[in-house]
Amino acid sequence: MLSAVLDLVLPQTCAACRAKGARCCARCVAELTAHPARRLPRPRLPGMPDCWSASPYEGAVRKVILAYKERGAVALAGVLAEALAYTAVMAIGGTGARWAARGFAVVPVPSRRASVSARGHDPIGRLAVLAARRLRAYGLPAEPWAALRQTRRVADQAGLSSAERAANLAGSLRVAEGAKGPPVASVLLVDDIVTTGATLLEASRALRSAGWSVPLAVTVAATRRRS
C-alpha cells in the first residue's frame, strides 16, 4: 500500500530504465509487447497446453515484473496485463483457435497465501482481471475466473528438473469447492513467467479434471532454459 501511495506523490521513473516520466516508459512498453511468440518449455511435459509469452524473461521485461511482484509497483499492472492480452490475441489469431469465439474464462495461476500476504496484493489475480478486460476491448468474449486453490504446501522449486518440479506440484491445485464456473467450455490460463511448465501443467490438470478444456496458457515472460 505504501508503494502505491508513493507512486502517486513522488516523481515517476521507469521501473526498467529509470527514465523520468512514467512507471514504464514508451520504449520499455514496446519491449514488453514486441516479441509475442509460442515459447514452449523444453522438454515439453506431457499434457502441457500450448504456451505463448510476450517476451523472454530478460532486460526491461524482467525488471518490470520484479518491480510489480516484489516491490509493490502495482501501477505496472496495466502494462503487464496489456502484454498478456496482446499476446493472447496473437496466439488465438495465429492458431485459428475457434474455441475463443465461443467465450472463455481467464484463470490466473494462484499465488501462495503467504506470498500474497507478504506482498500485500495478488499480482497474478490482478493481471487476470485486467487482461480479461483488455481482451473484451479487443472483441473477444473473455471473463476472469479465480477458480484455482492450493491444496497443500510444496517444496522449494529451485534446482529441480522439469520432471522433479512436476512431481513436486502434482495434486497441489484444485478448483475451489462450490465455485460457480462461467458458462464456457474453455480456459485461458495466465501466469507471469513460465520456466519448466510444471506449474501450468498442474493448473491445467486441475481445471481439466473439473471439466474445463485448457487449450492455451499465456505468460508475460519465458525463461531461457539452458542445459
mmCIF file of C-alpha atoms in Angstrom:
data_model
loop_
_atom_site.group_PDB
_atom_site.id
_atom_site.type_symbol
_atom_site.label_atom_id
_atom_site.label_comp_id
_atom_site.label_asym_id
_atom_site.label_seq_id
_atom_site.Cartn_x
_atom_site.Cartn_y
_atom_site.Cartn_z
ATOM 1 C CA MET A 1 0.000 0.000 0.000
ATOM 2 C CA LEU A 2 2.835 2.372 0.863
ATOM 3 C CA SER A 3 4.427 1.746 -2.532
ATOM 4 C CA ALA A 4 1.135 2.509 -4.265
ATOM 5 C CA VAL A 5 0.793 5.800 -2.351
ATOM 6 C CA LEU A 6 4.389 6.776 -3.129
ATOM 7 C CA ASP A 7 3.741 6.109 -6.819
ATOM 8 C CA LEU A 8 1.068 8.818 -6.660
ATOM 9 C CA VAL A 9 3.013 11.501 -4.807
ATOM 10 C CA LEU A 10 6.642 11.094 -5.926
ATOM 11 C CA PRO A 11 8.124 11.884 -9.337
ATOM 12 C CA GLN A 12 7.669 8.932 -11.689
ATOM 13 C CA THR A 13 10.596 6.958 -13.087
ATOM 14 C CA CYS A 14 10.524 3.925 -15.353
ATOM 15 C CA ALA A 15 10.842 0.682 -13.384
ATOM 16 C CA ALA A 16 13.117 -0.749 -16.081
ATOM 17 C CA CYS A 17 15.400 2.009 -17.377
ATOM 18 C CA ARG A 18 14.822 4.730 -14.725
ATOM 19 C CA ALA A 19 13.837 7.342 -17.300
ATOM 20 C CA LYS A 20 11.636 10.047 -15.832
ATOM 21 C CA GLY A 21 8.009 10.481 -16.789
ATOM 22 C CA ALA A 22 6.199 7.144 -16.337
ATOM 23 C CA ARG A 23 6.412 3.924 -14.318
ATOM 24 C CA CYS A 24 7.093 2.178 -17.623
ATOM 25 C CA CYS A 25 8.321 4.408 -20.442
ATOM 26 C CA ALA A 26 7.235 4.047 -24.053
ATOM 27 C CA ARG A 27 10.463 2.315 -25.057
ATOM 28 C CA CYS A 28 10.140 -0.332 -22.332
ATOM 29 C CA VAL A 29 6.427 -0.808 -23.037
ATOM 30 C CA ALA A 30 7.411 -1.515 -26.629
ATOM 31 C CA GLU A 31 9.912 -4.119 -25.425
ATOM 32 C CA LEU A 32 7.172 -5.773 -23.369
ATOM 33 C CA THR A 33 4.918 -6.247 -26.375
ATOM 34 C CA ALA A 34 7.370 -6.540 -29.272
ATOM 35 C CA HIS A 35 8.003 -10.297 -29.253
ATOM 36 C CA PRO A 36 4.842 -12.345 -28.586
ATOM 37 C CA ALA A 37 5.519 -15.925 -29.619
ATOM 38 C CA ARG A 38 4.965 -19.569 -28.821
ATOM 39 C CA ARG A 39 7.574 -20.428 -26.187
ATOM 40 C CA LEU A 40 7.102 -23.993 -25.040
ATOM 41 C CA PRO A 41 9.347 -25.262 -22.252
ATOM 42 C CA ARG A 42 11.891 -27.874 -23.302
ATOM 43 C CA PRO A 43 11.387 -30.660 -22.680
ATOM 44 C CA ARG A 44 7.644 -30.173 -23.053
ATOM 45 C CA LEU A 45 5.888 -32.017 -20.250
ATOM 46 C CA PRO A 46 3.104 -34.414 -21.356
ATOM 47 C CA GLY A 47 -0.275 -32.695 -21.052
ATOM 48 C CA MET A 48 1.178 -29.191 -21.222
ATOM 49 C CA PRO A 49 -1.175 -26.759 -23.009
ATOM 50 C CA ASP A 50 0.047 -24.640 -25.892
ATOM 51 C CA CYS A 51 2.111 -21.849 -24.329
ATOM 52 C CA TRP A 52 2.798 -18.319 -25.575
ATOM 53 C CA SER A 53 4.619 -15.474 -23.874
ATOM 54 C CA ALA A 54 5.026 -11.784 -24.567
ATOM 55 C CA SER A 55 8.807 -11.815 -24.252
ATOM 56 C CA PRO A 56 11.863 -13.666 -22.947
ATOM 57 C CA TYR A 57 12.488 -13.087 -19.235
ATOM 58 C CA GLU A 58 15.343 -10.624 -19.545
ATOM 59 C CA GLY A 59 16.133 -6.926 -19.835
ATOM 60 C CA ALA A 60 13.324 -4.456 -19.267
ATOM 61 C CA VAL A 61 10.712 -7.209 -19.042
ATOM 62 C CA ARG A 62 12.461 -8.887 -16.115
ATOM 63 C CA LYS A 63 12.856 -5.570 -14.275
ATOM 64 C CA VAL A 64 9.203 -4.617 -14.731
ATOM 65 C CA ILE A 65 7.951 -7.996 -13.494
ATOM 66 C CA LEU A 66 10.193 -7.856 -10.422
ATOM 67 C CA ALA A 67 9.115 -4.294 -9.625
ATOM 68 C CA TYR A 68 5.461 -5.292 -9.896
ATOM 69 C CA LYS A 69 5.624 -8.538 -7.932
ATOM 70 C CA GLU A 70 8.344 -7.967 -5.372
ATOM 71 C CA ARG A 71 8.498 -4.199 -4.876
ATOM 72 C CA GLY A 72 4.819 -3.334 -4.785
ATOM 73 C CA ALA A 73 4.752 -1.278 -8.004
ATOM 74 C CA VAL A 74 1.072 -2.059 -8.589
ATOM 75 C CA ALA A 75 0.787 0.777 -11.113
ATOM 76 C CA LEU A 76 2.562 -1.560 -13.566
ATOM 77 C CA ALA A 77 -0.373 -3.988 -13.595
ATOM 78 C CA GLY A 78 -1.995 -2.295 -16.587
ATOM 79 C CA VAL A 79 1.149 -2.515 -18.734
ATOM 80 C CA LEU A 80 1.704 -6.188 -17.889
ATOM 81 C CA ALA A 81 -1.968 -7.037 -18.446
ATOM 82 C CA GLU A 82 -1.822 -5.375 -21.853
ATOM 83 C CA ALA A 83 1.191 -7.544 -22.720
ATOM 84 C CA LEU A 84 -0.763 -10.642 -21.664
ATOM 85 C CA ALA A 85 -3.865 -9.649 -23.624
ATOM 86 C CA TYR A 86 -1.955 -8.709 -26.763
ATOM 87 C CA THR A 87 -0.050 -11.996 -26.653
ATOM 88 C CA ALA A 88 -3.297 -13.918 -26.230
ATOM 89 C CA VAL A 89 -4.765 -12.160 -29.265
ATOM 90 C CA MET A 90 -1.683 -13.043 -31.308
ATOM 91 C CA ALA A 91 -1.844 -16.668 -30.146
ATOM 92 C CA ILE A 92 -5.544 -17.018 -30.857
ATOM 93 C CA GLY A 93 -5.245 -15.358 -34.248
ATOM 94 C CA GLY A 94 -2.103 -17.237 -35.192
ATOM 95 C CA THR A 95 -3.553 -20.657 -34.452
ATOM 96 C CA GLY A 96 -7.097 -20.028 -35.706
ATOM 97 C CA ALA A 97 -8.489 -21.048 -32.320
ATOM 98 C CA ARG A 98 -12.236 -21.461 -32.803
ATOM 99 C CA TRP A 99 -12.793 -22.151 -29.116
ATOM 100 C CA ALA A 100 -12.141 -18.480 -28.308
ATOM 101 C CA ALA A 101 -15.123 -17.260 -30.329
ATOM 102 C CA ARG A 102 -17.467 -19.238 -28.068
ATOM 103 C CA GLY A 103 -16.247 -17.431 -24.958
ATOM 104 C CA PHE A 104 -13.600 -18.409 -22.453
ATOM 105 C CA ALA A 105 -12.503 -17.842 -18.871
ATOM 106 C CA VAL A 106 -9.216 -16.143 -17.971
ATOM 107 C CA VAL A 107 -7.873 -18.100 -14.997
ATOM 108 C CA PRO A 108 -4.798 -16.983 -13.017
ATOM 109 C CA VAL A 109 -2.333 -19.427 -11.510
ATOM 110 C CA PRO A 110 -2.875 -18.849 -7.775
ATOM 111 C CA SER A 111 -0.136 -17.408 -5.595
ATOM 112 C CA ARG A 112 0.657 -18.912 -2.204
ATOM 113 C CA ARG A 113 -1.274 -17.270 0.638
ATOM 114 C CA ALA A 114 1.969 -16.379 2.387
ATOM 115 C CA SER A 115 3.229 -14.640 -0.758
ATOM 116 C CA VAL A 116 0.007 -12.652 -1.162
ATOM 117 C CA SER A 117 0.172 -11.611 2.491
ATOM 118 C CA ALA A 118 3.825 -10.596 2.249
ATOM 119 C CA ARG A 119 3.341 -8.631 -0.972
ATOM 120 C CA GLY A 120 0.066 -7.030 0.077
ATOM 121 C CA HIS A 121 -1.630 -7.905 -3.214
ATOM 122 C CA ASP A 122 -2.376 -10.816 -5.533
ATOM 123 C CA PRO A 123 -0.259 -9.972 -8.587
ATOM 124 C CA ILE A 124 -1.466 -12.675 -10.982
ATOM 125 C CA GLY A 125 -5.095 -12.389 -9.926
ATOM 126 C CA ARG A 126 -4.998 -8.661 -10.681
ATOM 127 C CA LEU A 127 -3.415 -9.297 -14.080
ATOM 128 C CA ALA A 128 -6.119 -11.830 -14.989
ATOM 129 C CA VAL A 129 -8.905 -9.339 -14.270
ATOM 130 C CA LEU A 130 -7.237 -6.559 -16.266
ATOM 131 C CA ALA A 131 -6.230 -8.865 -19.126
ATOM 132 C CA ALA A 132 -9.818 -10.124 -19.463
ATOM 133 C CA ARG A 133 -10.994 -6.513 -19.660
ATOM 134 C CA ARG A 134 -8.474 -5.781 -22.412
ATOM 135 C CA LEU A 135 -9.456 -8.935 -24.323
ATOM 136 C CA ARG A 136 -13.086 -7.808 -24.280
ATOM 137 C CA ALA A 137 -11.917 -4.459 -25.692
ATOM 138 C CA TYR A 138 -10.258 -6.446 -28.485
ATOM 139 C CA GLY A 139 -13.642 -8.065 -29.186
ATOM 140 C CA LEU A 140 -13.034 -11.429 -27.517
ATOM 141 C CA PRO A 141 -15.652 -12.804 -25.061
ATOM 142 C CA ALA A 142 -13.375 -13.263 -22.034
ATOM 143 C CA GLU A 143 -14.312 -13.349 -18.349
ATOM 144 C CA PRO A 144 -11.948 -13.539 -15.367
ATOM 145 C CA TRP A 145 -12.405 -16.523 -13.090
ATOM 146 C CA ALA A 146 -10.239 -17.029 -9.986
ATOM 147 C CA ALA A 147 -11.057 -20.725 -9.831
ATOM 148 C CA LEU A 148 -7.929 -22.400 -8.525
ATOM 149 C CA ARG A 149 -6.894 -23.010 -4.925
ATOM 150 C CA GLN A 150 -3.846 -24.644 -3.393
ATOM 151 C CA THR A 151 -4.445 -27.902 -1.555
ATOM 152 C CA ARG A 152 -1.058 -28.311 0.141
ATOM 153 C CA ARG A 153 2.363 -26.790 0.536
ATOM 154 C CA VAL A 154 5.055 -27.633 -1.981
ATOM 155 C CA ALA A 155 8.824 -27.774 -1.656
ATOM 156 C CA ASP A 156 11.100 -25.018 -2.973
ATOM 157 C CA GLN A 157 11.401 -25.488 -6.741
ATOM 158 C CA ALA A 158 14.918 -24.047 -7.051
ATOM 159 C CA GLY A 159 17.348 -26.521 -8.558
ATOM 160 C CA LEU A 160 14.706 -29.075 -9.532
ATOM 161 C CA SER A 161 14.476 -30.535 -13.033
ATOM 162 C CA SER A 162 11.305 -30.372 -15.122
ATOM 163 C CA ALA A 163 10.238 -33.853 -14.045
ATOM 164 C CA GLU A 164 11.054 -33.157 -10.381
ATOM 165 C CA ARG A 165 9.067 -29.921 -10.440
ATOM 166 C CA ALA A 166 6.092 -31.703 -11.988
ATOM 167 C CA ALA A 167 6.241 -34.382 -9.272
ATOM 168 C CA ASN A 168 6.583 -31.745 -6.556
ATOM 169 C CA LEU A 169 3.480 -29.883 -7.779
ATOM 170 C CA ALA A 170 1.322 -32.906 -8.659
ATOM 171 C CA GLY A 171 -2.059 -32.664 -6.954
ATOM 172 C CA SER A 172 -1.291 -29.311 -5.325
ATOM 173 C CA LEU A 173 -4.098 -27.365 -7.059
ATOM 174 C CA ARG A 174 -7.847 -27.830 -7.373
ATOM 175 C CA VAL A 175 -10.898 -25.904 -8.484
ATOM 176 C CA ALA A 176 -12.414 -24.283 -5.399
ATOM 177 C CA GLU A 177 -15.311 -26.210 -3.901
ATOM 178 C CA GLY A 178 -18.603 -24.563 -4.701
ATOM 179 C CA ALA A 179 -17.005 -22.256 -7.242
ATOM 180 C CA LYS A 180 -19.599 -21.323 -9.810
ATOM 181 C CA GLY A 181 -17.826 -21.582 -13.107
ATOM 182 C CA PRO A 182 -18.551 -19.344 -16.096
ATOM 183 C CA PRO A 183 -20.892 -20.772 -18.761
ATOM 184 C CA VAL A 184 -17.999 -21.589 -21.097
ATOM 185 C CA ALA A 185 -16.097 -24.724 -22.003
ATOM 186 C CA SER A 186 -12.578 -23.341 -22.393
ATOM 187 C CA VAL A 187 -9.989 -21.673 -20.186
ATOM 188 C CA LEU A 188 -7.104 -19.339 -20.978
ATOM 189 C CA LEU A 189 -4.548 -19.914 -18.226
ATOM 190 C CA VAL A 190 -2.336 -16.932 -17.296
ATOM 191 C CA ASP A 191 0.818 -16.503 -15.225
ATOM 192 C CA ASP A 192 3.735 -14.084 -15.093
ATOM 193 C CA ILE A 193 6.619 -16.408 -16.023
ATOM 194 C CA VAL A 194 6.974 -19.899 -17.455
ATOM 195 C CA THR A 195 10.153 -21.858 -16.703
ATOM 196 C CA THR A 196 9.755 -25.633 -16.938
ATOM 197 C CA GLY A 197 5.981 -25.506 -17.382
ATOM 198 C CA ALA A 198 5.315 -27.626 -14.285
ATOM 199 C CA THR A 199 3.052 -25.009 -12.653
ATOM 200 C CA LEU A 200 0.997 -24.504 -15.811
ATOM 201 C CA LEU A 201 0.754 -28.285 -16.202
ATOM 202 C CA GLU A 202 -0.633 -28.743 -12.676
ATOM 203 C CA ALA A 203 -3.059 -25.840 -13.105
ATOM 204 C CA SER A 204 -4.341 -27.240 -16.391
ATOM 205 C CA ARG A 205 -4.686 -30.724 -14.831
ATOM 206 C CA ALA A 206 -6.849 -29.343 -12.023
ATOM 207 C CA LEU A 207 -9.082 -27.451 -14.455
ATOM 208 C CA ARG A 208 -9.423 -30.378 -16.842
ATOM 209 C CA SER A 209 -10.325 -32.728 -14.006
ATOM 210 C CA ALA A 210 -13.196 -30.357 -13.181
ATOM 211 C CA GLY A 211 -14.465 -30.442 -16.767
ATOM 212 C CA TRP A 212 -12.853 -27.466 -18.485
ATOM 213 C CA SER A 213 -10.717 -27.520 -21.609
ATOM 214 C CA VAL A 214 -7.364 -25.715 -21.343
ATOM 215 C CA PRO A 215 -6.102 -25.191 -24.896
ATOM 216 C CA LEU A 216 -3.805 -22.230 -24.187
ATOM 217 C CA ALA A 217 -1.588 -20.711 -21.500
ATOM 218 C CA VAL A 218 -0.175 -17.192 -21.809
ATOM 219 C CA THR A 219 2.551 -15.612 -19.686
ATOM 220 C CA VAL A 220 4.266 -12.244 -19.663
ATOM 221 C CA ALA A 221 7.693 -13.853 -19.986
ATOM 222 C CA ALA A 222 9.501 -17.139 -20.550
ATOM 223 C CA THR A 223 12.883 -18.053 -19.169
ATOM 224 C CA ARG A 224 15.585 -19.303 -21.500
ATOM 225 C CA ARG A 225 16.340 -22.867 -20.456
ATOM 226 C CA ARG A 226 19.983 -23.887 -20.502
ATOM 227 C CA SER A 227 21.323 -27.429 -20.450
#
